[in-house]
Amino acid sequence: MNISKSGYRVFSANSTTACTELAKRITERLGVELGKSVVYQEANRETRVDVKESVRGQDIFIIQTIPRDVNTAIMELLVMAYALKTSCAKNIIGVIPYFPYSKQCKMRKRGSIVCKLLASMLAKAGLTHIITMDLHQKEIQGFFSFPVDNLRASPFLIQYIQEEVRIYYTQPHCSWTSSEEQAQSYAERLRLGLAVMHGEAHHSESDMADGRHSPPLSRTTTGHTGLELPLMMAKEKPPITVVGDVGGRIAIIVDDMIDDVEDFVAAAEILKERGAYKIYIMATHGLLSADAPRLIEESAIDEVVVTNTVPHEVQKLQCPKIKTVDVSMILAEAIRRIHNGESMAYLFRNIAVDD
């Protein structure tokens, strides 16, 4: 494709080489060259973006993968979007496979809904559309004032199971383990049994910081001191238990992301005790923070399968159990369809609301 006549450009907003790998795969599939720009951090850690070619009147797609330095990646995206906006780009579409701060999408006591704040910042910077994948909560799409295409990685992960786990796939029964509807969706598509994991490995959330001692006790008040409201009992979640038979079968834990792996390791130990033959973890976003590679390597988990929405090459070197599935194909097709004004329904074939 001749990039001078394509009517759109694809840029990478990352300043690190490891994070541009997905952008290169996408542009190769599209048959275009990556847009010419320079993204870097100055000596005082300020982010600077220089766009090296004209973008006037064109559709611009900014691919931004999120490394461990989340806040720097966000600033790179915001600054590049604003630079393209002031350069008279027609439309600015953010391709953000893993949307950061997606776990902070609910109000927690005196906290804030940071995900909504980020959505407002992206709109203010000039973005007019977002392509993302497997949001932590689908309701996050309501935070945006512009269209959001929330793609699914499940077809690629299911294909991996069919092709790479085929040695054991002929067993009459396999068990799927998760507490989410996503596991049921996988099980129904592959005509397999379903087991459910219930409970948590970590301690229950403390309710001591709920404001019961505010205002400070030293403050004197006059008159009525307040109502005696019924005291709500604190939640206490049970330890991890498995509902369903996993003895002598393959167990696959399904989730949208894997970051801190303590819960997954604890779940794998329970599954081994219950007689599971092999244990796989399937997740879209492999954040794998802190000591995750070491914990996985030392655990009963046989394989962790994630997509390349987040760069994790360093973690793979530390733990050979981590495998990667490429999703650049669906991201490239989404870019092509949006630019050409084609329907996105093809990318959501046989995908239900609960998937």
CSV table of C-alpha atoms in Angstrom, one decimal, residues 51-293:
chain,number,residue,atom,x,y,z
A,51,VAL,CA,5.9,14.5,14.6
A,52,LYS,CA,8.1,14.4,11.5
A,53,GLU,CA,5.6,14.4,8.7
A,54,SER,CA,2.3,16.1,7.7
A,55,VAL,CA,-0.9,14.6,9.2
A,56,ARG,CA,-3.3,17.3,8.0
A,57,GLY,CA,-6.8,16.0,7.1
A,58,GLN,CA,-5.9,12.4,7.7
A,59,ASP,CA,-7.0,9.6,10.1
A,60,ILE,CA,-4.3,9.0,12.6
A,61,PHE,CA,-4.0,5.8,14.7
A,62,ILE,CA,-1.8,6.0,17.7
A,63,ILE,CA,-0.6,2.5,19.0
A,64,GLN,CA,0.3,2.7,22.7
A,65,THR,CA,1.3,-0.4,24.6
A,66,ILE,CA,1.6,0.0,28.3
A,67,PRO,CA,4.9,-1.0,29.9
A,68,ARG,CA,5.6,-1.1,33.6
A,69,ASP,CA,6.1,2.7,33.7
A,70,VAL,CA,2.4,3.3,33.2
A,71,ASN,CA,2.3,7.0,34.0
A,72,THR,CA,5.0,7.8,31.4
A,73,ALA,CA,3.1,5.8,28.8
A,74,ILE,CA,0.0,7.8,29.5
A,75,MET,CA,1.8,11.1,29.2
A,76,GLU,CA,3.3,10.0,25.9
A,77,LEU,CA,-0.1,9.2,24.5
A,78,LEU,CA,-1.6,12.4,25.7
A,79,VAL,CA,1.2,14.6,24.4
A,80,MET,CA,1.2,12.8,21.0
A,81,ALA,CA,-2.6,13.1,20.7
A,82,TYR,CA,-2.5,16.8,21.4
A,83,ALA,CA,0.4,17.3,19.0
A,84,LEU,CA,-1.6,15.6,16.2
A,85,LYS,CA,-4.7,17.6,17.1
A,86,THR,CA,-2.8,20.9,16.8
A,87,SER,CA,-1.4,19.6,13.5
A,88,CYS,CA,-4.9,19.4,12.1
A,89,ALA,CA,-5.4,15.7,11.9
A,90,LYS,CA,-8.9,14.7,10.9
A,91,ASN,CA,-9.5,11.9,13.3
A,92,ILE,CA,-7.2,10.6,16.1
A,93,ILE,CA,-7.9,7.0,17.1
A,94,GLY,CA,-6.0,5.5,20.0
A,95,VAL,CA,-5.1,1.8,19.8
A,96,ILE,CA,-4.6,0.9,23.4
A,97,PRO,CA,-4.8,-2.9,23.7
A,98,TYR,CA,-4.5,-2.9,27.5
A,99,PHE,CA,-6.3,0.1,29.0
A,100,PRO,CA,-4.4,1.3,32.1
A,101,TYR,CA,-6.1,2.1,35.4
A,102,SER,CA,-9.0,-0.2,34.4
A,103,LYS,CA,-9.0,-1.8,37.8
A,104,GLN,CA,-9.8,1.6,39.3
A,105,CYS,CA,-13.2,1.8,37.8
A,106,LYS,CA,-15.3,1.8,41.0
A,107,MET,CA,-15.5,4.1,43.9
A,108,ARG,CA,-13.6,2.8,46.9
A,109,LYS,CA,-14.3,4.8,50.1
A,110,ARG,CA,-12.5,8.1,49.8
A,111,GLY,CA,-10.8,7.1,46.6
A,112,SER,CA,-11.7,8.1,43.0
A,113,ILE,CA,-12.7,6.5,39.8
A,114,VAL,CA,-9.3,7.1,38.1
A,115,CYS,CA,-10.4,5.2,34.9
A,116,LYS,CA,-13.1,7.9,34.3
A,117,LEU,CA,-10.5,10.6,34.8
A,118,LEU,CA,-8.2,9.1,32.2
A,119,ALA,CA,-11.1,8.8,29.8
A,120,SER,CA,-11.7,12.6,30.2
A,121,MET,CA,-8.0,13.4,29.7
A,122,LEU,CA,-7.9,11.4,26.5
A,123,ALA,CA,-10.9,13.2,25.1
A,124,LYS,CA,-9.4,16.6,26.1
A,125,ALA,CA,-6.1,15.7,24.4
A,126,GLY,CA,-7.9,15.2,21.1
A,127,LEU,CA,-8.7,11.5,20.8
A,128,THR,CA,-12.0,10.8,18.9
A,129,HIS,CA,-12.1,7.0,19.1
A,130,ILE,CA,-10.4,4.1,21.0
A,131,ILE,CA,-9.7,0.5,20.1
A,132,THR,CA,-8.9,-1.6,23.1
A,133,MET,CA,-9.2,-5.3,24.1
A,134,ASP,CA,-10.9,-7.1,27.0
A,135,LEU,CA,-11.6,-4.2,29.3
A,136,HIS,CA,-11.5,-5.2,33.0
A,137,GLN,CA,-15.2,-4.1,33.2
A,138,LYS,CA,-17.3,-3.6,30.1
A,139,GLU,CA,-19.1,-0.7,31.7
A,140,ILE,CA,-15.9,1.3,31.4
A,141,GLN,CA,-17.0,2.1,27.9
A,142,GLY,CA,-19.6,4.4,29.4
A,143,PHE,CA,-16.9,6.7,30.8
A,144,PHE,CA,-16.0,7.9,27.3
A,145,SER,CA,-17.6,10.7,25.3
A,146,PHE,CA,-16.6,9.0,22.0
A,147,PRO,CA,-16.8,5.5,20.5
A,148,VAL,CA,-14.9,2.6,22.1
A,149,ASP,CA,-14.4,-0.7,20.3
A,150,ASN,CA,-13.7,-3.4,23.0
A,151,LEU,CA,-12.2,-6.3,21.0
A,152,ARG,CA,-11.9,-9.8,22.4
A,153,ALA,CA,-8.8,-12.1,22.6
A,154,SER,CA,-10.8,-15.2,23.3
A,155,PRO,CA,-10.8,-16.5,19.7
A,156,PHE,CA,-7.0,-16.5,19.7
A,157,LEU,CA,-6.7,-18.1,23.1
A,158,ILE,CA,-9.2,-20.8,22.2
A,159,GLN,CA,-7.3,-21.5,19.0
A,160,TYR,CA,-4.1,-21.9,21.1
A,161,ILE,CA,-5.8,-24.5,23.2
A,162,GLN,CA,-7.1,-26.4,20.2
A,163,GLU,CA,-3.7,-26.5,18.6
A,164,GLU,CA,-1.2,-26.6,21.4
A,165,VAL,CA,-3.1,-28.6,24.0
A,166,ARG,CA,-4.4,-31.2,21.4
A,167,ILE,CA,-2.3,-34.0,23.0
A,168,TYR,CA,-4.7,-34.0,25.9
A,169,TYR,CA,-7.7,-32.6,24.1
A,170,THR,CA,-9.0,-36.0,23.2
A,171,GLN,CA,-9.6,-36.8,26.9
A,172,PRO,CA,-13.3,-37.4,27.5
A,173,HIS,CA,-13.5,-34.7,30.2
A,174,CYS,CA,-11.5,-31.5,30.9
A,175,SER,CA,-12.4,-29.1,33.6
A,176,TRP,CA,-12.4,-25.3,33.4
A,177,THR,CA,-11.8,-23.4,36.6
A,178,SER,CA,-12.8,-19.8,37.2
A,179,SER,CA,-15.3,-17.7,39.0
A,180,GLU,CA,-16.2,-15.6,36.0
A,181,GLU,CA,-18.7,-16.0,33.2
A,182,GLN,CA,-15.8,-16.0,30.8
A,183,ALA,CA,-14.8,-19.6,31.8
A,184,GLN,CA,-18.4,-20.8,31.0
A,185,SER,CA,-18.1,-19.1,27.6
A,186,TYR,CA,-14.8,-21.0,26.9
A,187,ALA,CA,-16.3,-24.3,28.1
A,188,GLU,CA,-19.4,-24.0,26.0
A,189,ARG,CA,-17.4,-23.2,22.9
A,190,LEU,CA,-15.1,-26.2,23.3
A,191,ARG,CA,-17.8,-28.5,24.6
A,192,LEU,CA,-16.0,-29.2,27.8
A,193,GLY,CA,-16.9,-29.5,31.5
A,194,LEU,CA,-16.9,-26.6,33.9
A,195,ALA,CA,-15.6,-26.4,37.4
A,196,VAL,CA,-15.8,-23.2,39.5
A,197,MET,CA,-13.3,-21.8,42.0
A,198,HIS,CA,-14.8,-20.0,45.0
A,199,GLY,CA,-13.1,-17.9,47.7
A,200,GLU,CA,-9.9,-15.9,47.9
A,201,ALA,CA,-6.4,-16.7,49.0
A,202,HIS,CA,-5.6,-13.3,50.6
A,203,HIS,CA,-7.2,-11.8,53.6
A,204,SER,CA,-10.6,-10.1,53.4
A,205,GLU,CA,-10.7,-6.4,52.8
A,206,SER,CA,-10.4,-4.4,56.0
A,207,ASP,CA,-13.3,-2.1,56.8
A,208,MET,CA,-11.4,-0.1,59.4
A,209,ALA,CA,-10.8,2.9,57.1
A,210,ASP,CA,-14.5,3.6,56.3
A,211,GLY,CA,-14.7,7.0,58.1
A,212,ARG,CA,-16.2,5.8,61.3
A,213,HIS,CA,-13.7,8.0,63.2
A,214,SER,CA,-14.2,11.1,61.1
A,215,PRO,CA,-14.3,13.9,62.1
A,216,PRO,CA,-11.3,13.5,64.6
A,217,LEU,CA,-12.3,12.4,68.0
A,218,SER,CA,-10.6,15.4,69.6
A,219,ARG,CA,-13.2,17.7,68.0
A,220,THR,CA,-15.9,18.8,70.4
A,221,THR,CA,-19.5,18.9,69.3
A,222,THR,CA,-22.7,20.3,70.9
A,223,GLY,CA,-26.2,19.0,70.7
A,224,HIS,CA,-27.1,15.8,69.0
A,225,THR,CA,-24.1,13.5,68.6
A,226,GLY,CA,-25.5,11.4,65.8
A,227,LEU,CA,-27.7,8.4,65.2
A,228,GLU,CA,-27.0,4.9,66.4
A,229,LEU,CA,-27.1,3.0,63.1
A,230,PRO,CA,-27.0,-0.8,62.8
A,231,LEU,CA,-23.5,-2.1,62.5
A,232,MET,CA,-22.9,-4.0,59.3
A,233,MET,CA,-20.9,-7.2,59.8
A,234,ALA,CA,-17.6,-7.3,58.0
A,235,LYS,CA,-17.3,-9.6,55.0
A,236,GLU,CA,-15.2,-12.7,55.5
A,237,LYS,CA,-14.6,-14.7,52.3
A,238,PRO,CA,-13.9,-18.4,52.6
A,239,PRO,CA,-10.7,-20.0,51.5
A,240,ILE,CA,-10.4,-21.2,47.9
A,241,THR,CA,-12.5,-24.2,47.2
A,242,VAL,CA,-13.3,-26.1,43.9
A,243,VAL,CA,-16.8,-26.9,42.9
A,244,GLY,CA,-16.6,-29.7,40.4
A,245,ASP,CA,-14.4,-32.7,39.6
A,246,VAL,CA,-10.9,-32.0,38.3
A,247,GLY,CA,-9.3,-35.3,39.2
A,248,GLY,CA,-7.1,-36.6,36.4
A,249,ARG,CA,-8.1,-33.8,34.1
A,250,ILE,CA,-6.7,-30.6,32.7
A,251,ALA,CA,-7.6,-27.5,34.6
A,252,ILE,CA,-7.5,-24.1,32.9
A,253,ILE,CA,-8.0,-20.9,34.8
A,254,VAL,CA,-9.4,-18.0,32.7
A,255,ASP,CA,-9.1,-14.3,33.5
A,256,ASP,CA,-8.8,-11.0,31.7
A,257,MET,CA,-5.4,-10.2,33.2
A,258,ILE,CA,-2.6,-11.7,35.3
A,259,ASP,CA,-0.6,-9.3,37.4
A,260,ASP,CA,0.1,-10.4,41.0
A,261,VAL,CA,0.1,-14.1,40.7
A,262,GLU,CA,-0.3,-15.2,44.4
A,263,ASP,CA,-3.9,-16.1,43.9
A,264,PHE,CA,-3.2,-18.1,40.8
A,265,VAL,CA,-0.4,-20.0,42.5
A,266,ALA,CA,-2.7,-20.7,45.5
A,267,ALA,CA,-5.4,-21.9,43.1
A,268,ALA,CA,-3.0,-24.2,41.3
A,269,GLU,CA,-1.9,-25.8,44.6
A,270,ILE,CA,-5.6,-26.5,45.4
A,271,LEU,CA,-6.2,-28.0,42.0
A,272,LYS,CA,-3.1,-30.2,42.3
A,273,GLU,CA,-4.4,-31.4,45.6
A,274,ARG,CA,-7.7,-32.2,44.0
A,275,GLY,CA,-5.9,-34.3,41.4
A,276,ALA,CA,-5.7,-32.0,38.3
A,277,TYR,CA,-3.4,-33.5,35.7
A,278,LYS,CA,-2.1,-30.2,34.2
A,279,ILE,CA,-2.8,-26.6,35.0
A,280,TYR,CA,-2.9,-23.7,32.5
A,281,ILE,CA,-3.5,-20.0,33.0
A,282,MET,CA,-5.2,-18.2,30.1
A,283,ALA,CA,-5.3,-14.4,30.2
A,284,THR,CA,-5.5,-11.5,27.7
A,285,HIS,CA,-3.1,-9.1,29.5
A,286,GLY,CA,0.1,-10.4,30.9
A,287,LEU,CA,1.3,-7.7,33.3
A,288,LEU,CA,3.3,-10.1,35.4
A,289,SER,CA,4.5,-7.5,37.9
A,290,ALA,CA,7.1,-7.9,40.7
A,291,ASP,CA,8.2,-11.5,41.3
A,292,ALA,CA,5.5,-13.0,39.1
A,293,PRO,CA,7.9,-14.9,36.8
